[in-house]
One Martini backbone bead per residue (centre of mass of N, CA, C, O) as a GRO file, in nm:
protein
  221
    1MET     BB    1   1.106  -2.629  -1.268
    2ASN     BB    2   1.290  -2.406  -1.352
    3GLN     BB    3   1.414  -2.108  -1.398
    4ARG     BB    4   1.382  -2.034  -1.701
    5GLU     BB    5   1.072  -2.114  -1.694
    6PHE     BB    6   0.982  -1.922  -1.456
    7PHE     BB    7   1.067  -1.668  -1.584
    8ASP     BB    8   0.894  -1.648  -1.818
    9ARG     BB    9   0.612  -1.705  -1.715
   10ILE     BB   10   0.641  -1.433  -1.504
   11ALA     BB   11   0.681  -1.161  -1.684
   12ARG     BB   12   0.429  -1.008  -1.688
   13THR     BB   13   0.366  -0.989  -1.353
   14TYR     BB   14   0.643  -0.893  -1.280
   15GLY     BB   15   0.626  -0.629  -1.014
   16LEU     BB   16   0.318  -0.560  -0.964
   17LYS     BB   17   0.436  -0.614  -0.670
   18TRP     BB   18   0.513  -0.478  -0.393
   19THR     BB   19   0.844  -0.534  -0.237
   20ILE     BB   20   1.162  -0.580  -0.144
   21GLU     BB   21   1.290  -0.520  -0.402
   22GLU     BB   22   1.196  -0.232  -0.457
   23GLU     BB   23   1.388  -0.150  -0.205
   24ASN     BB   24   1.623  -0.198  -0.331
   25ARG     BB   25   1.641  -0.057  -0.622
   26ILE     BB   26   1.646   0.238  -0.471
   27VAL     BB   27   1.889   0.210  -0.322
   28ALA     BB   28   2.093   0.137  -0.555
   29ALA     BB   29   2.017   0.387  -0.732
   30ARG     BB   30   2.175   0.542  -0.561
   31VAL     BB   31   2.431   0.449  -0.563
   32VAL     BB   32   2.459   0.477  -0.886
   33SER     BB   33   2.413   0.791  -0.969
   34GLY     BB   34   2.754   0.859  -1.017
   35GLU     BB   35   2.745   0.677  -1.270
   36GLU     BB   36   2.789   0.650  -1.605
   37ARG     BB   37   2.798   0.324  -1.604
   38PHE     BB   38   2.643   0.002  -1.645
   39VAL     BB   39   2.579  -0.336  -1.545
   40GLU     BB   40   2.328  -0.596  -1.542
   41VAL     BB   41   2.266  -0.879  -1.369
   42GLY     BB   42   1.962  -0.974  -1.385
   43CYS     BB   43   1.725  -0.778  -1.525
   44GLY     BB   44   1.471  -0.892  -1.636
   45LYS     BB   45   1.231  -0.632  -1.703
   46GLY     BB   46   1.374  -0.343  -1.590
   47LEU     BB   47   1.341  -0.213  -1.362
   48PHE     BB   48   1.619  -0.089  -1.248
   49LEU     BB   49   1.647   0.084  -1.501
   50ALA     BB   50   1.393   0.274  -1.463
   51GLU     BB   51   1.507   0.376  -1.172
   52THR     BB   52   1.740   0.516  -1.301
   53THR     BB   53   1.983   0.791  -1.444
   54VAL     BB   54   2.200   0.615  -1.586
   55PRO     BB   55   2.286   0.698  -1.917
   56THR     BB   56   2.448   0.384  -1.897
   57ALA     BB   57   2.256   0.078  -1.927
   58ILE     BB   58   2.257  -0.250  -1.902
   59GLY     BB   59   2.102  -0.571  -1.983
   60ILE     BB   60   2.088  -0.905  -1.825
   61ASP     BB   61   1.982  -1.225  -1.946
   62PHE     BB   62   1.809  -1.581  -1.956
   63SER     BB   63   1.547  -1.453  -2.018
   64GLU     BB   64   1.316  -1.416  -2.278
   65GLY     BB   65   1.056  -1.294  -2.115
   66MET     BB   66   1.188  -1.069  -2.001
   67LEU     BB   67   1.320  -0.933  -2.197
   68ARG     BB   68   1.082  -0.839  -2.394
   69GLU     BB   69   0.964  -0.683  -2.174
   70ALA     BB   70   1.179  -0.469  -2.137
   71ARG     BB   71   1.184  -0.377  -2.453
   72ARG     BB   72   0.876  -0.283  -2.393
   73LEU     BB   73   0.932  -0.067  -2.146
   74LEU     BB   74   1.276  -0.023  -2.264
   75PRO     BB   75   1.381   0.069  -2.568
   76GLU     BB   76   1.633   0.273  -2.471
   77ARG     BB   77   1.741   0.023  -2.383
   78GLY     BB   78   2.000  -0.236  -2.342
   79PHE     BB   79   1.953  -0.588  -2.430
   80VAL     BB   80   2.103  -0.912  -2.311
   81LEU     BB   81   2.162  -1.239  -2.408
   82GLY     BB   82   2.286  -1.410  -2.065
   83ASP     BB   83   2.534  -1.546  -1.878
   84ALA     BB   84   2.668  -1.515  -1.554
   85THR     BB   85   2.934  -1.731  -1.654
   86ARG     BB   86   2.920  -1.572  -1.935
   87LEU     BB   87   2.992  -1.271  -2.006
   88PRO     BB   88   2.914  -1.083  -2.307
   89LEU     BB   89   3.184  -0.902  -2.227
   90ARG     BB   90   3.466  -0.692  -2.290
   91ARG     BB   91   3.715  -0.709  -2.122
   92GLY     BB   92   3.654  -0.421  -1.901
   93SER     BB   93   3.427  -0.241  -2.048
   94VAL     BB   94   3.305  -0.257  -1.741
   95GLY     BB   95   3.344  -0.120  -1.403
   96THR     BB   96   2.988  -0.186  -1.325
   97LEU     BB   97   2.827  -0.462  -1.148
   98VAL     BB   98   2.473  -0.568  -1.113
   99PHE     BB   99   2.335  -0.773  -0.843
  100LEU     BB  100   1.954  -0.783  -0.816
  101ASN     BB  101   1.820  -0.998  -0.723
  102VAL     BB  102   1.970  -1.314  -0.714
  103LEU     BB  103   2.172  -1.465  -0.545
  104HIS     BB  104   1.973  -1.601  -0.346
  105ASN     BB  105   1.908  -1.812  -0.600
  106GLN     BB  106   2.188  -1.969  -0.584
  107ASP     BB  107   2.385  -2.199  -0.534
  108HIS     BB  108   2.661  -2.042  -0.684
  109PRO     BB  109   2.764  -1.740  -0.644
  110GLU     BB  110   3.064  -1.749  -0.705
  111ILE     BB  111   3.040  -1.770  -1.003
  112TRP     BB  112   2.911  -1.457  -1.014
  113LEU     BB  113   3.216  -1.339  -0.884
  114ARG     BB  114   3.412  -1.459  -1.097
  115SER     BB  115   3.313  -1.344  -1.332
  116ALA     BB  116   3.351  -1.051  -1.277
  117ARG     BB  117   3.666  -1.068  -1.224
  118ARG     BB  118   3.725  -1.159  -1.536
  119GLY     BB  119   3.583  -0.902  -1.676
  120GLY     BB  120   3.708  -0.643  -1.507
  121ALA     BB  121   3.574  -0.552  -1.281
  122ARG     BB  122   3.565  -0.267  -1.006
  123LYS     BB  123   3.268  -0.284  -0.933
  124ILE     BB  124   2.987  -0.404  -0.703
  125VAL     BB  125   2.631  -0.422  -0.690
  126VAL     BB  126   2.474  -0.623  -0.393
  127ASP     BB  127   2.242  -0.848  -0.247
  128PHE     BB  128   2.092  -0.967   0.062
  129ARG     BB  129   1.965  -1.180   0.253
  130ASN     BB  130   1.881  -1.162   0.623
  131LEU     BB  131   1.897  -1.424   0.849
  132LEU     BB  132   1.810  -1.258   1.133
  133ASN     BB  133   1.574  -1.229   0.991
  134PRO     BB  134   1.273  -1.371   1.069
  135ILE     BB  135   1.115  -1.350   0.791
  136VAL     BB  136   1.337  -1.476   0.631
  137PHE     BB  137   1.383  -1.742   0.819
  138LEU     BB  138   1.078  -1.854   0.719
  139LYS     BB  139   1.112  -1.848   0.418
  140THR     BB  140   1.345  -2.053   0.405
  141LEU     BB  141   1.172  -2.290   0.516
  142ARG     BB  142   0.951  -2.266   0.298
  143SER     BB  143   1.128  -2.328   0.044
  144ARG     BB  144   1.209  -2.621   0.148
  145SER     BB  145   0.963  -2.743   0.054
  146ARG     BB  146   0.841  -3.029  -0.108
  147PHE     BB  147   0.610  -2.814  -0.247
  148ARG     BB  148   0.766  -2.706  -0.453
  149ARG     BB  149   0.732  -2.548  -0.782
  150VAL     BB  150   1.078  -2.491  -0.784
  151ASP     BB  151   1.406  -2.488  -0.876
  152MET     BB  152   1.474  -2.319  -0.608
  153ASP     BB  153   1.646  -2.137  -0.376
  154TYR     BB  154   1.646  -1.977  -0.036
  155ARG     BB  155   1.971  -1.778   0.026
  156PRO     BB  156   2.081  -1.653   0.266
  157SER     BB  157   2.240  -1.429   0.501
  158THR     BB  158   2.514  -1.304   0.670
  159ARG     BB  159   2.721  -1.045   0.698
  160TRP     BB  160   2.984  -1.210   0.741
  161ASP     BB  161   2.932  -1.430   0.518
  162PHE     BB  162   2.924  -1.230   0.280
  163ARG     BB  163   3.186  -1.133   0.317
  164ARG     BB  164   3.351  -1.370   0.280
  165LEU     BB  165   3.241  -1.439  -0.008
  166LEU     BB  166   3.370  -1.192  -0.148
  167GLU     BB  167   3.689  -1.220  -0.046
  168LYS     BB  168   3.700  -1.505  -0.176
  169ASN     BB  169   3.614  -1.372  -0.479
  170GLY     BB  170   3.763  -1.058  -0.511
  171TRP     BB  171   3.618  -0.873  -0.276
  172ARG     BB  172   3.558  -0.579  -0.119
  173PRO     BB  173   3.376  -0.402   0.125
  174VAL     BB  174   3.242  -0.075   0.187
  175ARG     BB  175   2.918  -0.127   0.193
  176PHE     BB  176   2.592  -0.120   0.428
  177HIS     BB  177   2.268  -0.139   0.301
  178PRO     BB  178   1.998  -0.093   0.479
  179VAL     BB  179   1.653  -0.257   0.388
  180ILE     BB  180   1.344  -0.083   0.466
  181ARG     BB  181   1.037  -0.122   0.502
  182PRO     BB  182   0.740   0.003   0.550
  183PRO     BB  183   0.472  -0.022   0.763
  184ALA     BB  184   0.329   0.013   0.536
  185ASP     BB  185   0.163  -0.223   0.271
  186PRO     BB  186   0.123  -0.102  -0.026
  187ASN     BB  187  -0.083  -0.302  -0.143
  188THR     BB  188  -0.280  -0.320   0.183
  189GLY     BB  189  -0.150  -0.135   0.385
  190PHE     BB  190  -0.189  -0.152   0.675
  191GLN     BB  191  -0.072  -0.341   0.959
  192ARG     BB  192   0.035  -0.529   1.209
  193ARG     BB  193   0.239  -0.711   1.095
  194HIS     BB  194   0.406  -0.461   0.947
  195LEU     BB  195   0.485  -0.300   1.211
  196ILE     BB  196   0.668  -0.547   1.340
  197GLY     BB  197   0.856  -0.562   1.111
  198TRP     BB  198   0.964  -0.302   1.104
  199LEU     BB  199   1.061  -0.269   1.408
  200VAL     BB  200   1.253  -0.536   1.370
  201SER     BB  201   1.450  -0.410   1.138
  202ARG     BB  202   1.539  -0.145   1.324
  203ILE     BB  203   1.740  -0.315   1.421
  204PRO     BB  204   2.029  -0.390   1.450
  205GLY     BB  205   2.114  -0.620   1.182
  206LEU     BB  206   1.755  -0.684   1.081
  207ALA     BB  207   1.774  -0.623   0.790
  208PRO     BB  208   1.629  -0.797   0.545
  209THR     BB  209   1.843  -0.615   0.366
  210TYR     BB  210   2.139  -0.562   0.148
  211VAL     BB  211   2.327  -0.314   0.007
  212VAL     BB  212   2.686  -0.389  -0.168
  213GLU     BB  213   2.962  -0.224  -0.198
  214ALA     BB  214   3.243  -0.348  -0.412
  215VAL     BB  215   3.569  -0.406  -0.457
  216ALA     BB  216   3.833  -0.485  -0.608
  217THR     BB  217   4.129  -0.719  -0.534
  218GLY     BB  218   4.342  -0.706  -0.733
  219GLU     BB  219   4.364  -0.927  -0.982
  220PRO     BB  220   4.198  -1.074  -1.248
  221GLU     BB  221   4.210  -1.421  -1.336
   0.00000   0.00000   0.00000
């Protein structure tokens, strides 16, 4: 099963459970709160757009199933079917792009970053899964099992490697926001393993994910 088929299939149930993705959305919503307009690429069913109060926000996704759910959830927002490698935007029409909960599933995240530069964006808000976090590391090993059902890798990064990825593709990171889940899992309540994960993630450099603000460097290619 490829990525598009997978997301079409899970569109109805996606986001029903609280995961680290929801924590990413909360942090990213604070980051973009001062913007007047942005576009989210890989918006899924619009859960992040539902989180933000920015007046003008548009979502782009390649999954028709996800966009169908997004339009049902947020009829007042605009949603466009499109591919991140060929953004359906006029050059320079949007200053800020958001890539949330998507790059760690891409074989070539640099294509997304270069596409954003060619589109004339001046700022991106993006996240990555932190390979130094023990839970993320174990999930990475599990995702590469030969028994997986979806043709999609889980590709975390270290903070240093992600910085290099951004800089190589025309972006200068200006701030890393650590994202830490609460000690009690919102799905199941308090459990000892969640407390251990919370304590580990509070060690400097071991947050499970980071939301990153980056600005464009030089002129777009």
